[in-house]
Amino acid sequence: MARIAVIGAGMGAMAAAARLAVAGHRVAVYERSRTYGGSLGQHADEGFAFDTGPGLLHLPAVYRDLFVKTGKEPLERCVTLTQVDPASRHVFADGTVVSLPNASRAGALAALDTALGGGAGATWGAFLDRARDAWDRSRRPLLEEPLRPDWQVLGRDPYPAEERRRLLRPARRAGTVAEIGSWELADPRLAALLDGYALAYGLDPSHAPASAALLPYMEETFGSWYVMGGMRALARAVYERCLARKVEFAFGAEVARVVEKDGRAAGVELADGTVAEADHVVLGARPWPGLVPGQELWADGDVTARADAAATGRFVVMLSLRGGRPADAVHRTVVHPADGADERAAVFGGRTAAHPTVTVLRPDDPSTRPDAEHEAVTLMATVAPHGPVDWTDEALRAGFTRTLTDAAEAAVPGLRGRVLRTMVRTPAETAADTGAEGGAVPAPALAGAGGAFLHAANRTRLPGLLLAGGWSHPGGGLAHAGMSGALVAGTVVEGDGFRGSQ
């Protein structure tokens, strides 16, 4: 039995902790904040409750596997999962509205044909076929296996872009999300639909490789799920599973550095000087300078988390509304702007967008509101992190809140007249609560672009120190974080011979 210290109580870190405890190890988690769950936070106010992080779960199989492998109770006995149907409604700048059913490709293509016309369904379907090829080619090395030493092979984009022949000029192939939208999808509304998927994960469509096509494929194939009680309930279930497996938690325990002895990780030193010895250390947070004094975590030529250089944050508006939720309300509506290029330039250029893409969440969940005569609605937008934008500026916060609320009127008519109270959470609050620099949220790892969108390997150059969570392979996102926990646990338990799930 080994002693294992886990830094952070985010979803990837807890997933690793639960699996390691079941394997017979003694696991202690040190979390700088007063609670668990990382980005899966919840804000409660006078009978209203709002998720402050991801609003939906994709690839629930990742957490089903976690619960199966760590105990007798399956996930569905610990939380109530409901499929969101339609998966999303999209409101485009020209007034076109389309609702995409959950995990029904035929239904989605028919809906696109009806709403957009012009063979839009067939065009999107052909795109999804190519996205499926990208998924099949990259799924194992990108998601299910530790990052291989010759990670450069993932620098090649697996998306089979169509060749576009041009008169008297060389043929061209789409190499980015934006180029797929322009060259393959053609219809600006389909392009906006694709851009919206990328932005939701914090990716710049102008630079994200074409392989990002696997993100809409993943959502549309495996579905979108909501956890009753709010997504925070999933974090609670994982935390309780850890407790049931005798994982120890210390909250308000900030780790200052990893202790190194005889050339390997030997424990952690807390900010108050306390040292906790360990045989392995799992870092569930973004590495910081001085984490291991005098020690380089990666050798020259390794992937060193370059994908987080352009990480974005989330601006969240929580609205307590008078009036009940209509029976025909849609859980998730995405309101697309007229000028996506301007939004991209703003978000990834360190300023606020005049017309952002706004996601409106209206869960059909009685636990989120005091009674049937009220409704809790959450608005979200991808924004530049704190630093490039001063999210503590009250005038800026108020102005951007109005911008999101105005846009959300397209999803919730009469919204402004129903507002009882408005609460805001910006990247500044995320940074303060989680310690993430600038309140940044890591994007998923992607193949292509020469490896520029990969994240640091779970195994570091210092023996005994491993990385879990969104800042490590396979990157950010709720499902990806869970996968990182499985990879870390497998590496500790099986050693260098571990090659991932079979």
Short mmCIF file of C-alpha atoms in Angstrom, two decimals:
data_model
loop_
_atom_site.label_atom_id
_atom_site.label_comp_id
_atom_site.label_asym_id
_atom_site.label_seq_id
_atom_site.Cartn_x
_atom_site.Cartn_y
_atom_site.Cartn_z
CA MET A 1 0.00 0.00 0.00
CA ALA A 2 1.45 3.35 -1.09
CA ARG A 3 0.81 6.77 0.40
CA ILE A 4 -0.52 9.16 -2.21
CA ALA A 5 -0.95 12.91 -1.84
CA VAL A 6 -3.39 14.58 -4.22
CA ILE A 7 -3.19 18.35 -4.73
CA GLY A 8 -6.64 19.76 -5.43
CA ALA A 9 -10.17 18.38 -5.22
CA GLY A 10 -11.30 19.00 -8.79
CA MET A 11 -13.09 16.32 -10.78
CA GLY A 12 -9.95 14.84 -12.35
CA ALA A 13 -8.13 14.76 -9.02
CA MET A 14 -11.06 13.12 -7.22
CA ALA A 15 -11.49 10.60 -10.04
CA ALA A 16 -7.86 9.61 -9.59
CA ALA A 17 -8.19 9.53 -5.79
CA ALA A 18 -11.20 7.20 -5.80
CA ARG A 19 -9.58 4.78 -8.23
CA LEU A 20 -6.29 4.74 -6.32
CA ALA A 21 -8.05 4.15 -3.01
CA VAL A 22 -9.91 1.16 -4.46
CA ALA A 23 -6.57 -0.19 -5.61
CA GLY A 24 -5.51 -0.33 -1.95
CA HIS A 25 -3.55 2.88 -1.58
CA ARG A 26 -3.83 5.39 1.23
CA VAL A 27 -4.94 8.65 -0.39
CA ALA A 28 -5.03 12.15 1.10
CA VAL A 29 -6.38 15.17 -0.83
CA TYR A 30 -5.18 18.72 -0.07
CA GLU A 31 -7.49 21.47 -1.36
CA ARG A 32 -6.73 25.19 -1.02
CA SER A 33 -10.41 26.21 -1.02
CA ARG A 34 -13.15 25.23 1.41
CA THR A 35 -14.90 22.76 -0.86
CA TYR A 36 -14.52 20.12 -3.58
CA GLY A 37 -15.50 19.99 -7.23
CA GLY A 38 -13.25 22.56 -8.90
CA SER A 39 -15.23 24.20 -11.72
CA LEU A 40 -18.42 22.36 -10.74
CA GLY A 41 -19.62 25.04 -8.36
CA GLN A 42 -23.12 26.11 -7.40
CA HIS A 43 -24.50 29.40 -6.13
CA ALA A 44 -27.60 29.32 -3.91
CA ASP A 45 -29.65 32.41 -3.09
CA GLU A 46 -33.11 32.66 -1.47
CA GLY A 47 -34.36 29.36 -2.83
CA PHE A 48 -32.67 29.69 -6.23
CA ALA A 49 -29.67 27.57 -7.27
CA PHE A 50 -27.35 28.04 -10.22
CA ASP A 51 -24.49 26.00 -11.66
CA THR A 52 -21.43 28.21 -12.07
CA GLY A 53 -19.49 25.79 -14.29
CA PRO A 54 -20.45 23.27 -16.96
CA GLY A 55 -24.22 23.04 -17.34
CA LEU A 56 -24.38 19.65 -19.07
CA LEU A 57 -22.55 16.34 -19.08
CA HIS A 58 -21.31 14.77 -22.32
CA LEU A 59 -19.86 11.27 -22.55
CA PRO A 60 -21.48 10.08 -19.30
CA ALA A 61 -19.77 6.73 -19.88
CA VAL A 62 -16.62 8.25 -18.33
CA TYR A 63 -18.33 8.69 -14.95
CA ARG A 64 -20.32 5.48 -15.25
CA ASP A 65 -17.00 3.68 -15.61
CA LEU A 66 -15.61 5.54 -12.58
CA PHE A 67 -18.49 4.43 -10.38
CA VAL A 68 -18.45 0.85 -11.66
CA LYS A 69 -14.71 0.57 -11.03
CA THR A 70 -14.85 2.12 -7.54
CA GLY A 71 -17.81 0.41 -5.92
CA LYS A 72 -21.00 -1.56 -6.12
CA GLU A 73 -23.29 1.41 -6.66
CA PRO A 74 -23.53 2.55 -10.29
CA LEU A 75 -23.67 6.22 -11.17
CA GLU A 76 -27.44 6.24 -11.67
CA ARG A 77 -28.00 5.14 -8.08
CA CYS A 78 -26.03 8.13 -6.85
CA VAL A 79 -27.39 10.84 -9.15
CA THR A 80 -30.39 11.21 -11.44
CA LEU A 81 -29.30 11.69 -15.04
CA THR A 82 -31.80 13.03 -17.56
CA GLN A 83 -31.30 13.39 -21.29
CA VAL A 84 -31.89 16.95 -22.44
CA ASP A 85 -34.26 16.99 -25.39
CA PRO A 86 -33.90 18.93 -27.55
CA ALA A 87 -30.18 18.95 -26.91
CA SER A 88 -30.02 22.58 -27.95
CA ARG A 89 -31.92 25.31 -29.71
CA HIS A 90 -30.01 27.76 -31.89
CA VAL A 91 -31.08 31.30 -32.67
CA PHE A 92 -29.15 32.83 -35.57
CA ALA A 93 -28.63 36.49 -36.34
CA ASP A 94 -31.08 36.44 -39.27
CA GLY A 95 -33.87 35.18 -37.01
CA THR A 96 -33.66 31.54 -38.06
CA VAL A 97 -34.32 29.12 -35.20
CA VAL A 98 -33.52 25.40 -35.16
CA SER A 99 -33.87 22.84 -32.36
CA LEU A 100 -31.57 19.82 -32.51
CA PRO A 101 -32.88 16.64 -30.88
CA ASN A 102 -30.69 14.75 -28.45
CA ALA A 103 -28.50 11.97 -29.86
CA SER A 104 -30.59 11.63 -33.02
CA ARG A 105 -28.59 12.26 -36.13
CA ALA A 106 -31.53 11.72 -38.45
CA GLY A 107 -33.65 14.07 -36.36
CA ALA A 108 -30.95 16.75 -36.30
CA LEU A 109 -30.44 16.62 -40.07
CA ALA A 110 -34.18 16.81 -40.69
CA ALA A 111 -34.45 19.79 -38.35
CA LEU A 112 -31.65 21.59 -40.19
CA ASP A 113 -33.28 20.92 -43.55
CA THR A 114 -36.60 22.28 -42.32
CA ALA A 115 -35.16 25.39 -40.69
CA LEU A 116 -32.31 26.28 -43.04
CA GLY A 117 -33.32 24.62 -46.31
CA GLY A 118 -30.94 24.26 -49.22
CA GLY A 119 -29.75 20.78 -48.29
CA ALA A 120 -28.37 22.00 -44.97
CA GLY A 121 -29.04 18.63 -43.35
CA ALA A 122 -27.08 16.75 -45.99
CA THR A 123 -24.20 19.23 -45.73
CA TRP A 124 -24.05 18.89 -41.94
CA GLY A 125 -24.40 15.11 -42.22
CA ALA A 126 -21.43 14.87 -44.59
CA PHE A 127 -19.43 17.01 -42.15
CA LEU A 128 -20.35 14.66 -39.28
CA ASP A 129 -19.16 11.71 -41.36
CA ARG A 130 -15.74 13.34 -41.64
CA ALA A 131 -15.85 14.24 -37.94
CA ARG A 132 -16.54 10.58 -37.14
CA ASP A 133 -13.41 9.63 -39.05
CA ALA A 134 -11.44 12.13 -36.96
CA TRP A 135 -12.96 10.63 -33.79
CA ASP A 136 -12.13 7.07 -34.82
CA ARG A 137 -8.56 7.97 -35.74
CA SER A 138 -7.72 9.94 -32.60
CA ARG A 139 -9.97 8.59 -29.82
CA ARG A 140 -7.54 6.11 -28.29
CA PRO A 141 -4.25 8.03 -28.49
CA LEU A 142 -5.91 11.34 -27.65
CA LEU A 143 -8.35 10.33 -24.91
CA GLU A 144 -7.91 6.78 -23.68
CA GLU A 145 -4.13 6.34 -23.51
CA PRO A 146 -1.35 8.20 -21.73
CA LEU A 147 0.30 10.75 -24.00
CA ARG A 148 2.87 8.76 -25.92
CA PRO A 149 6.55 9.78 -25.92
CA ASP A 150 6.38 10.28 -29.68
CA TRP A 151 3.45 12.65 -29.25
CA GLN A 152 4.47 14.35 -32.48
CA VAL A 153 2.36 11.81 -34.36
CA LEU A 154 -0.65 13.65 -32.92
CA GLY A 155 0.57 16.77 -34.65
CA ARG A 156 -1.06 15.52 -37.83
CA ASP A 157 -4.71 16.50 -38.15
CA PRO A 158 -6.98 13.41 -38.35
CA TYR A 159 -9.86 15.35 -39.91
CA PRO A 160 -10.21 14.25 -43.59
CA ALA A 161 -10.91 17.67 -45.04
CA GLU A 162 -12.42 17.78 -48.50
CA GLU A 163 -10.15 18.88 -51.30
CA ARG A 164 -11.44 22.00 -53.00
CA ARG A 165 -10.13 22.43 -56.53
CA ARG A 166 -9.76 25.95 -57.87
CA LEU A 167 -9.19 27.17 -61.42
CA LEU A 168 -5.52 27.94 -62.07
CA ARG A 169 -4.76 27.76 -58.36
CA PRO A 170 -3.65 24.95 -56.06
CA ALA A 171 -6.38 22.88 -54.39
CA ARG A 172 -7.07 23.74 -50.78
CA ARG A 173 -8.23 21.84 -47.69
CA ALA A 174 -9.75 23.25 -44.51
CA GLY A 175 -7.19 23.30 -41.72
CA THR A 176 -9.15 25.15 -39.04
CA VAL A 177 -12.68 25.22 -37.67
CA ALA A 178 -13.34 28.55 -39.38
CA GLU A 179 -12.15 27.18 -42.72
CA ILE A 180 -14.46 24.18 -42.38
CA GLY A 181 -17.33 26.61 -41.88
CA SER A 182 -16.35 28.76 -44.84
CA TRP A 183 -15.23 26.12 -47.33
CA GLU A 184 -17.19 22.98 -46.44
CA LEU A 185 -20.38 24.16 -44.76
CA ALA A 186 -20.81 27.36 -46.81
CA ASP A 187 -24.06 28.42 -45.11
CA PRO A 188 -23.08 31.07 -42.53
CA ARG A 189 -25.60 29.63 -40.08
CA LEU A 190 -23.98 26.19 -40.20
CA ALA A 191 -20.62 27.89 -39.81
CA ALA A 192 -21.94 29.74 -36.75
CA LEU A 193 -23.26 26.45 -35.36
CA LEU A 194 -19.79 24.90 -35.64
CA ASP A 195 -18.08 28.01 -34.26
CA GLY A 196 -20.41 27.87 -31.26
CA TYR A 197 -19.23 24.38 -30.35
CA ALA A 198 -15.59 25.50 -30.49
CA LEU A 199 -16.18 28.67 -28.47
CA ALA A 200 -18.08 26.75 -25.79
CA TYR A 201 -14.87 24.79 -25.17
CA GLY A 202 -12.75 27.94 -25.16
CA LEU A 203 -11.30 27.40 -28.64
CA ASP A 204 -10.69 30.09 -31.26
CA PRO A 205 -12.32 28.85 -34.50
CA SER A 206 -9.76 30.83 -36.50
CA HIS A 207 -6.88 28.81 -35.07
CA ALA A 208 -8.32 25.58 -33.64
CA PRO A 209 -7.41 22.66 -35.92
CA ALA A 210 -10.05 21.00 -38.05
CA SER A 211 -9.91 18.03 -35.66
CA ALA A 212 -12.09 20.10 -33.28
CA ALA A 213 -14.90 18.70 -35.43
CA LEU A 214 -14.91 15.73 -33.05
CA LEU A 215 -16.47 17.96 -30.35
CA PRO A 216 -19.87 18.40 -32.07
CA TYR A 217 -19.64 14.79 -33.19
CA MET A 218 -19.16 13.71 -29.57
CA GLU A 219 -22.13 15.76 -28.34
CA GLU A 220 -24.48 14.83 -31.15
CA THR A 221 -23.57 11.13 -31.00
CA PHE A 222 -23.42 10.45 -27.26
CA GLY A 223 -25.96 13.03 -26.16
CA SER A 224 -26.29 15.79 -23.60
CA TRP A 225 -27.23 14.96 -20.03
CA TYR A 226 -28.28 17.00 -16.99
CA VAL A 227 -27.84 15.94 -13.38
CA MET A 228 -30.93 16.69 -11.30
CA GLY A 229 -30.08 18.97 -8.43
CA GLY A 230 -27.60 20.75 -10.65
CA MET A 231 -24.27 19.58 -12.01
CA ARG A 232 -22.84 20.20 -8.55
CA ALA A 233 -24.64 16.99 -7.55
CA LEU A 234 -22.19 15.04 -9.73
CA ALA A 235 -19.25 16.56 -7.86
CA ARG A 236 -20.94 15.67 -4.58
CA ALA A 237 -21.43 12.08 -5.70
CA VAL A 238 -17.76 11.70 -6.66
CA TYR A 239 -16.70 13.29 -3.37
CA GLU A 240 -18.92 10.91 -1.41
CA ARG A 241 -17.56 7.98 -3.37
CA CYS A 242 -14.06 9.07 -2.35
CA LEU A 243 -15.11 9.26 1.30
CA ALA A 244 -16.68 5.81 1.09
CA ARG A 245 -13.33 4.50 -0.17
CA LYS A 246 -11.51 6.10 2.80
CA VAL A 247 -9.94 8.98 0.90
CA GLU A 248 -8.98 11.73 3.39
CA PHE A 249 -9.67 15.40 2.58
CA ALA A 250 -8.02 18.50 4.02
CA PHE A 251 -9.75 21.73 2.97
CA GLY A 252 -8.18 25.15 3.37
CA ALA A 253 -4.88 23.34 2.91
CA GLU A 254 -2.81 25.17 0.30
CA VAL A 255 0.19 23.27 -1.05
CA ALA A 256 3.29 25.42 -1.49
CA ARG A 257 5.53 22.89 -3.17
CA VAL A 258 6.20 19.24 -3.89
CA VAL A 259 8.90 17.71 -1.73
CA GLU A 260 11.65 15.99 -3.70
CA LYS A 261 13.94 13.35 -2.18
CA ASP A 262 16.46 11.06 -3.84
CA GLY A 263 15.31 12.15 -7.27
CA ARG A 264 11.58 11.51 -6.89
CA ALA A 265 8.47 13.11 -5.42
CA ALA A 266 8.30 12.36 -1.70
CA GLY A 267 5.36 14.40 -0.44
CA VAL A 268 3.99 17.92 -0.24
CA GLU A 269 4.73 20.96 1.88
CA LEU A 270 1.75 23.11 2.85
CA ALA A 271 1.76 26.91 3.05
CA ASP A 272 1.97 26.69 6.86
CA GLY A 273 5.16 24.62 6.64
CA THR A 274 3.55 21.25 7.38
CA VAL A 275 5.06 18.39 5.38
CA ALA A 276 3.02 15.34 4.40
CA GLU A 277 5.14 12.46 3.15
CA ALA A 278 3.96 10.39 0.20
CA ASP A 279 5.19 7.78 -2.27
CA HIS A 280 3.37 9.47 -5.15
CA VAL A 281 2.00 12.98 -5.64
CA VAL A 282 -0.89 13.74 -8.01
CA LEU A 283 -1.23 17.38 -9.04
CA GLY A 284 -4.82 18.21 -9.95
CA ALA A 285 -4.11 21.86 -10.73
CA ARG A 286 -2.14 23.97 -13.18
CA PRO A 287 1.60 23.67 -12.40
CA TRP A 288 3.07 26.88 -10.95
CA PRO A 289 6.62 28.24 -10.74
CA GLY A 290 8.45 26.75 -7.79
CA LEU A 291 6.18 23.71 -7.58
CA VAL A 292 9.32 21.56 -7.45
CA PRO A 293 12.24 23.87 -6.60
CA GLY A 294 15.19 23.40 -8.92
CA GLN A 295 13.46 20.68 -10.92
CA GLU A 296 12.24 20.81 -14.52
CA LEU A 297 9.04 18.84 -14.91
CA TRP A 298 9.44 18.28 -18.63
CA ALA A 299 12.45 17.53 -20.79
CA ASP A 300 13.25 19.55 -23.89
CA GLY A 301 10.92 18.54 -26.69
CA ASP A 302 8.10 17.38 -24.40
CA VAL A 303 4.60 18.81 -24.66
CA THR A 304 4.51 21.49 -21.98
CA ALA A 305 0.88 22.51 -21.95
CA ARG A 306 1.12 24.93 -24.86
CA ALA A 307 -2.63 24.67 -25.36
CA ASP A 308 -3.33 26.66 -22.20
CA ALA A 309 -1.53 29.74 -23.50
CA ALA A 310 -4.74 31.07 -25.04
CA ALA A 311 -7.09 29.74 -22.36
CA THR A 312 -10.34 31.65 -21.89
CA GLY A 313 -12.71 32.24 -18.99
CA ARG A 314 -16.47 32.20 -18.42
CA PHE A 315 -18.77 35.11 -17.69
CA VAL A 316 -21.86 33.82 -15.90
CA VAL A 317 -25.06 35.76 -15.22
CA MET A 318 -27.48 34.15 -12.75
CA LEU A 319 -31.03 35.46 -12.97
CA SER A 320 -33.74 34.88 -10.38
CA LEU A 321 -37.01 35.33 -12.26
CA ARG A 322 -40.63 35.86 -11.29
CA GLY A 323 -43.02 33.66 -13.24
CA GLY A 324 -42.83 29.92 -13.76
CA ARG A 325 -40.87 28.02 -16.40
CA PRO A 326 -43.10 27.43 -19.45
CA ALA A 327 -43.77 23.83 -20.34
CA ASP A 328 -42.26 24.31 -23.80
CA ALA A 329 -39.07 25.96 -22.55
CA VAL A 330 -35.80 24.53 -23.91
CA HIS A 331 -33.02 23.60 -21.49
CA ARG A 332 -30.21 25.06 -23.62
CA THR A 333 -30.49 27.83 -26.20
CA VAL A 334 -27.48 29.28 -28.01
CA VAL A 335 -27.90 32.81 -29.36
CA HIS A 336 -25.40 33.43 -32.17
CA PRO A 337 -24.10 36.90 -33.09
CA ALA A 338 -24.08 38.37 -36.59
CA ASP A 339 -20.31 38.89 -36.63
CA GLY A 340 -18.48 35.87 -35.30
CA ALA A 341 -15.14 37.19 -36.51
CA ASP A 342 -15.50 40.28 -34.32
CA GLU A 343 -16.32 38.11 -31.31
CA ARG A 344 -13.26 35.93 -31.89
CA ALA A 345 -11.02 38.97 -32.23
CA ALA A 346 -12.35 40.31 -28.94
CA VAL A 347 -12.25 37.14 -26.85
CA PHE A 348 -8.81 36.04 -28.01
CA GLY A 349 -7.50 39.59 -28.23
CA GLY A 350 -8.08 40.43 -24.60
CA ARG A 351 -11.21 42.59 -24.74
CA THR A 352 -14.97 42.20 -24.38
CA ALA A 353 -17.13 41.35 -27.38
CA ALA A 354 -19.89 43.75 -28.39
CA HIS A 355 -22.04 40.82 -29.53
CA PRO A 356 -20.98 37.54 -27.87
CA THR A 357 -22.35 34.06 -28.36
CA VAL A 358 -24.67 33.57 -25.37
CA THR A 359 -25.74 30.20 -23.96
CA VAL A 360 -29.02 30.31 -22.03
CA LEU A 361 -29.69 27.47 -19.57
CA ARG A 362 -33.22 26.86 -18.26
CA PRO A 363 -33.17 23.51 -16.42
CA ASP A 364 -36.48 21.81 -15.70
CA ASP A 365 -35.43 21.12 -12.13
CA PRO A 366 -37.60 22.07 -9.12
CA SER A 367 -34.52 22.16 -6.88
CA THR A 368 -33.22 25.24 -8.73
CA ARG A 369 -36.16 27.50 -7.77
CA PRO A 370 -38.17 28.22 -4.62
CA ASP A 371 -41.52 27.20 -6.18
CA ALA A 372 -43.36 26.75 -9.46
CA GLU A 373 -44.01 30.50 -9.70
CA HIS A 374 -40.32 31.28 -10.19
CA GLU A 375 -37.51 30.25 -12.52
CA ALA A 376 -33.72 30.17 -12.37
CA VAL A 377 -31.97 31.06 -15.64
CA THR A 378 -28.23 31.10 -16.28
CA LEU A 379 -26.49 32.98 -19.09
CA MET A 380 -22.94 32.09 -20.10
CA ALA A 381 -20.39 33.50 -22.52
CA THR A 382 -16.79 32.61 -23.28
CA VAL A 383 -14.59 35.62 -22.52
CA ALA A 384 -10.98 36.68 -22.17
CA PRO A 385 -9.50 35.78 -18.75
CA HIS A 386 -8.95 38.21 -15.91
CA GLY A 387 -5.81 40.17 -16.60
CA PRO A 388 -6.23 41.14 -20.24
CA VAL A 389 -9.69 42.29 -19.13
CA ASP A 390 -10.21 43.77 -15.67
CA TRP A 391 -13.24 41.80 -14.56
CA THR A 392 -13.27 43.59 -11.20
CA ASP A 393 -14.35 46.81 -12.97
CA GLU A 394 -17.95 47.29 -11.83
CA ALA A 395 -18.95 49.37 -14.86
CA LEU A 396 -17.54 46.76 -17.22
CA ARG A 397 -19.28 43.94 -15.35
CA ALA A 398 -22.61 45.76 -15.40
CA GLY A 399 -22.31 46.64 -19.06
CA PHE A 400 -21.45 43.11 -20.14
CA THR A 401 -24.27 41.76 -17.99
CA ARG A 402 -26.68 43.98 -19.92
CA THR A 403 -25.18 42.76 -23.18
CA LEU A 404 -25.83 39.12 -22.28
CA THR A 405 -29.30 39.83 -20.92
CA ASP A 406 -30.27 41.74 -24.07
CA ALA A 407 -29.09 38.87 -26.26
CA ALA A 408 -30.93 36.33 -24.09
CA GLU A 409 -34.26 38.03 -24.87
CA ALA A 410 -34.17 36.03 -28.11
CA ALA A 411 -34.33 32.85 -26.02
CA VAL A 412 -36.56 34.07 -23.16
CA PRO A 413 -39.00 36.72 -24.47
CA GLY A 414 -39.82 39.32 -21.81
CA LEU A 415 -36.78 38.29 -19.78
CA ARG A 416 -35.86 41.76 -18.51
CA GLY A 417 -39.31 42.37 -17.05
CA ARG A 418 -39.16 39.15 -15.03
CA VAL A 419 -35.80 39.70 -13.29
CA LEU A 420 -35.96 39.78 -9.49
CA ARG A 421 -32.23 39.60 -8.85
CA THR A 422 -29.06 39.43 -10.93
CA MET A 423 -25.83 37.84 -9.76
CA VAL A 424 -22.62 37.74 -11.76
CA ARG A 425 -19.57 35.51 -11.73
CA THR A 426 -16.56 36.48 -13.83
CA PRO A 427 -13.08 35.04 -14.38
CA ALA A 428 -11.96 37.21 -11.47
CA GLU A 429 -14.16 35.19 -9.08
CA THR A 430 -13.05 31.95 -10.69
CA ALA A 431 -9.41 32.91 -10.12
CA ALA A 432 -10.05 33.80 -6.49
CA ASP A 433 -11.99 30.62 -5.74
CA THR A 434 -9.96 28.03 -7.65
CA GLY A 435 -6.52 29.57 -7.95
CA ALA A 436 -6.59 29.19 -11.74
CA GLU A 437 -4.53 32.04 -13.20
CA GLY A 438 -6.88 34.64 -14.66
CA GLY A 439 -9.83 32.36 -13.98
CA ALA A 440 -8.88 30.50 -17.14
CA VAL A 441 -10.68 27.32 -18.14
CA PRO A 442 -8.57 24.76 -20.07
CA ALA A 443 -9.74 23.54 -23.46
CA PRO A 444 -9.77 19.87 -24.52
CA ALA A 445 -6.67 18.46 -26.17
CA LEU A 446 -6.82 18.25 -29.96
CA ALA A 447 -4.69 16.50 -32.55
CA GLY A 448 -3.25 18.52 -35.41
CA ALA A 449 -1.59 21.95 -35.60
CA GLY A 450 1.78 20.34 -34.93
CA GLY A 451 0.73 19.42 -31.40
CA ALA A 452 0.02 23.00 -30.35
CA PHE A 453 -3.32 21.98 -28.81
CA LEU A 454 -2.02 19.08 -26.74
CA HIS A 455 -1.55 19.27 -22.97
CA ALA A 456 1.25 18.12 -20.72
CA ALA A 457 1.57 14.38 -20.20
CA ASN A 458 0.20 12.87 -17.00
CA ARG A 459 3.66 11.57 -16.14
CA THR A 460 6.27 14.27 -15.45
CA ARG A 461 10.05 14.18 -15.56
CA LEU A 462 10.12 13.83 -11.76
CA PRO A 463 9.36 10.21 -10.86
CA GLY A 464 6.38 9.89 -8.56
CA LEU A 465 4.76 13.19 -9.66
CA LEU A 466 1.75 12.88 -11.96
CA LEU A 467 -0.78 15.35 -13.35
CA ALA A 468 -4.57 15.00 -13.43
CA GLY A 469 -7.35 17.37 -14.44
CA GLY A 470 -7.93 19.81 -17.25
CA TRP A 471 -4.40 21.24 -17.35
CA SER A 472 -2.97 17.85 -18.28
CA HIS A 473 -3.62 15.23 -20.95
CA PRO A 474 -6.30 14.90 -22.35
CA GLY A 475 -7.24 18.48 -21.45
CA GLY A 476 -10.25 20.39 -20.21
CA GLY A 477 -13.91 19.50 -20.08
CA LEU A 478 -15.83 17.40 -17.59
CA ALA A 479 -15.45 14.13 -19.48
CA HIS A 480 -11.78 14.76 -20.26
CA ALA A 481 -11.04 15.47 -16.59
CA GLY A 482 -12.55 12.12 -15.64
CA MET A 483 -10.40 10.43 -18.27
CA SER A 484 -7.27 12.05 -16.84
CA GLY A 485 -8.07 10.53 -13.44
CA ALA A 486 -8.30 7.07 -14.98
CA LEU A 487 -4.98 7.54 -16.79
CA VAL A 488 -3.18 8.69 -13.63
CA ALA A 489 -4.56 5.85 -11.54
CA GLY A 490 -3.64 3.31 -14.20
CA THR A 491 -0.10 4.71 -14.40
CA VAL A 492 0.39 4.42 -10.62
CA VAL A 493 -1.13 0.97 -10.33
CA GLU A 494 0.38 -0.65 -13.44
CA GLY A 495 3.56 1.38 -13.83
CA ASP A 496 5.35 2.03 -17.09
CA GLY A 497 3.50 -0.80 -18.80
CA PHE A 498 0.13 0.95 -18.56
CA ARG A 499 -1.30 1.69 -21.99
CA GLY A 500 -4.82 2.86 -21.15
CA SER A 501 -8.26 1.30 -21.26
CA GLN A 502 -8.89 -1.62 -23.54
#
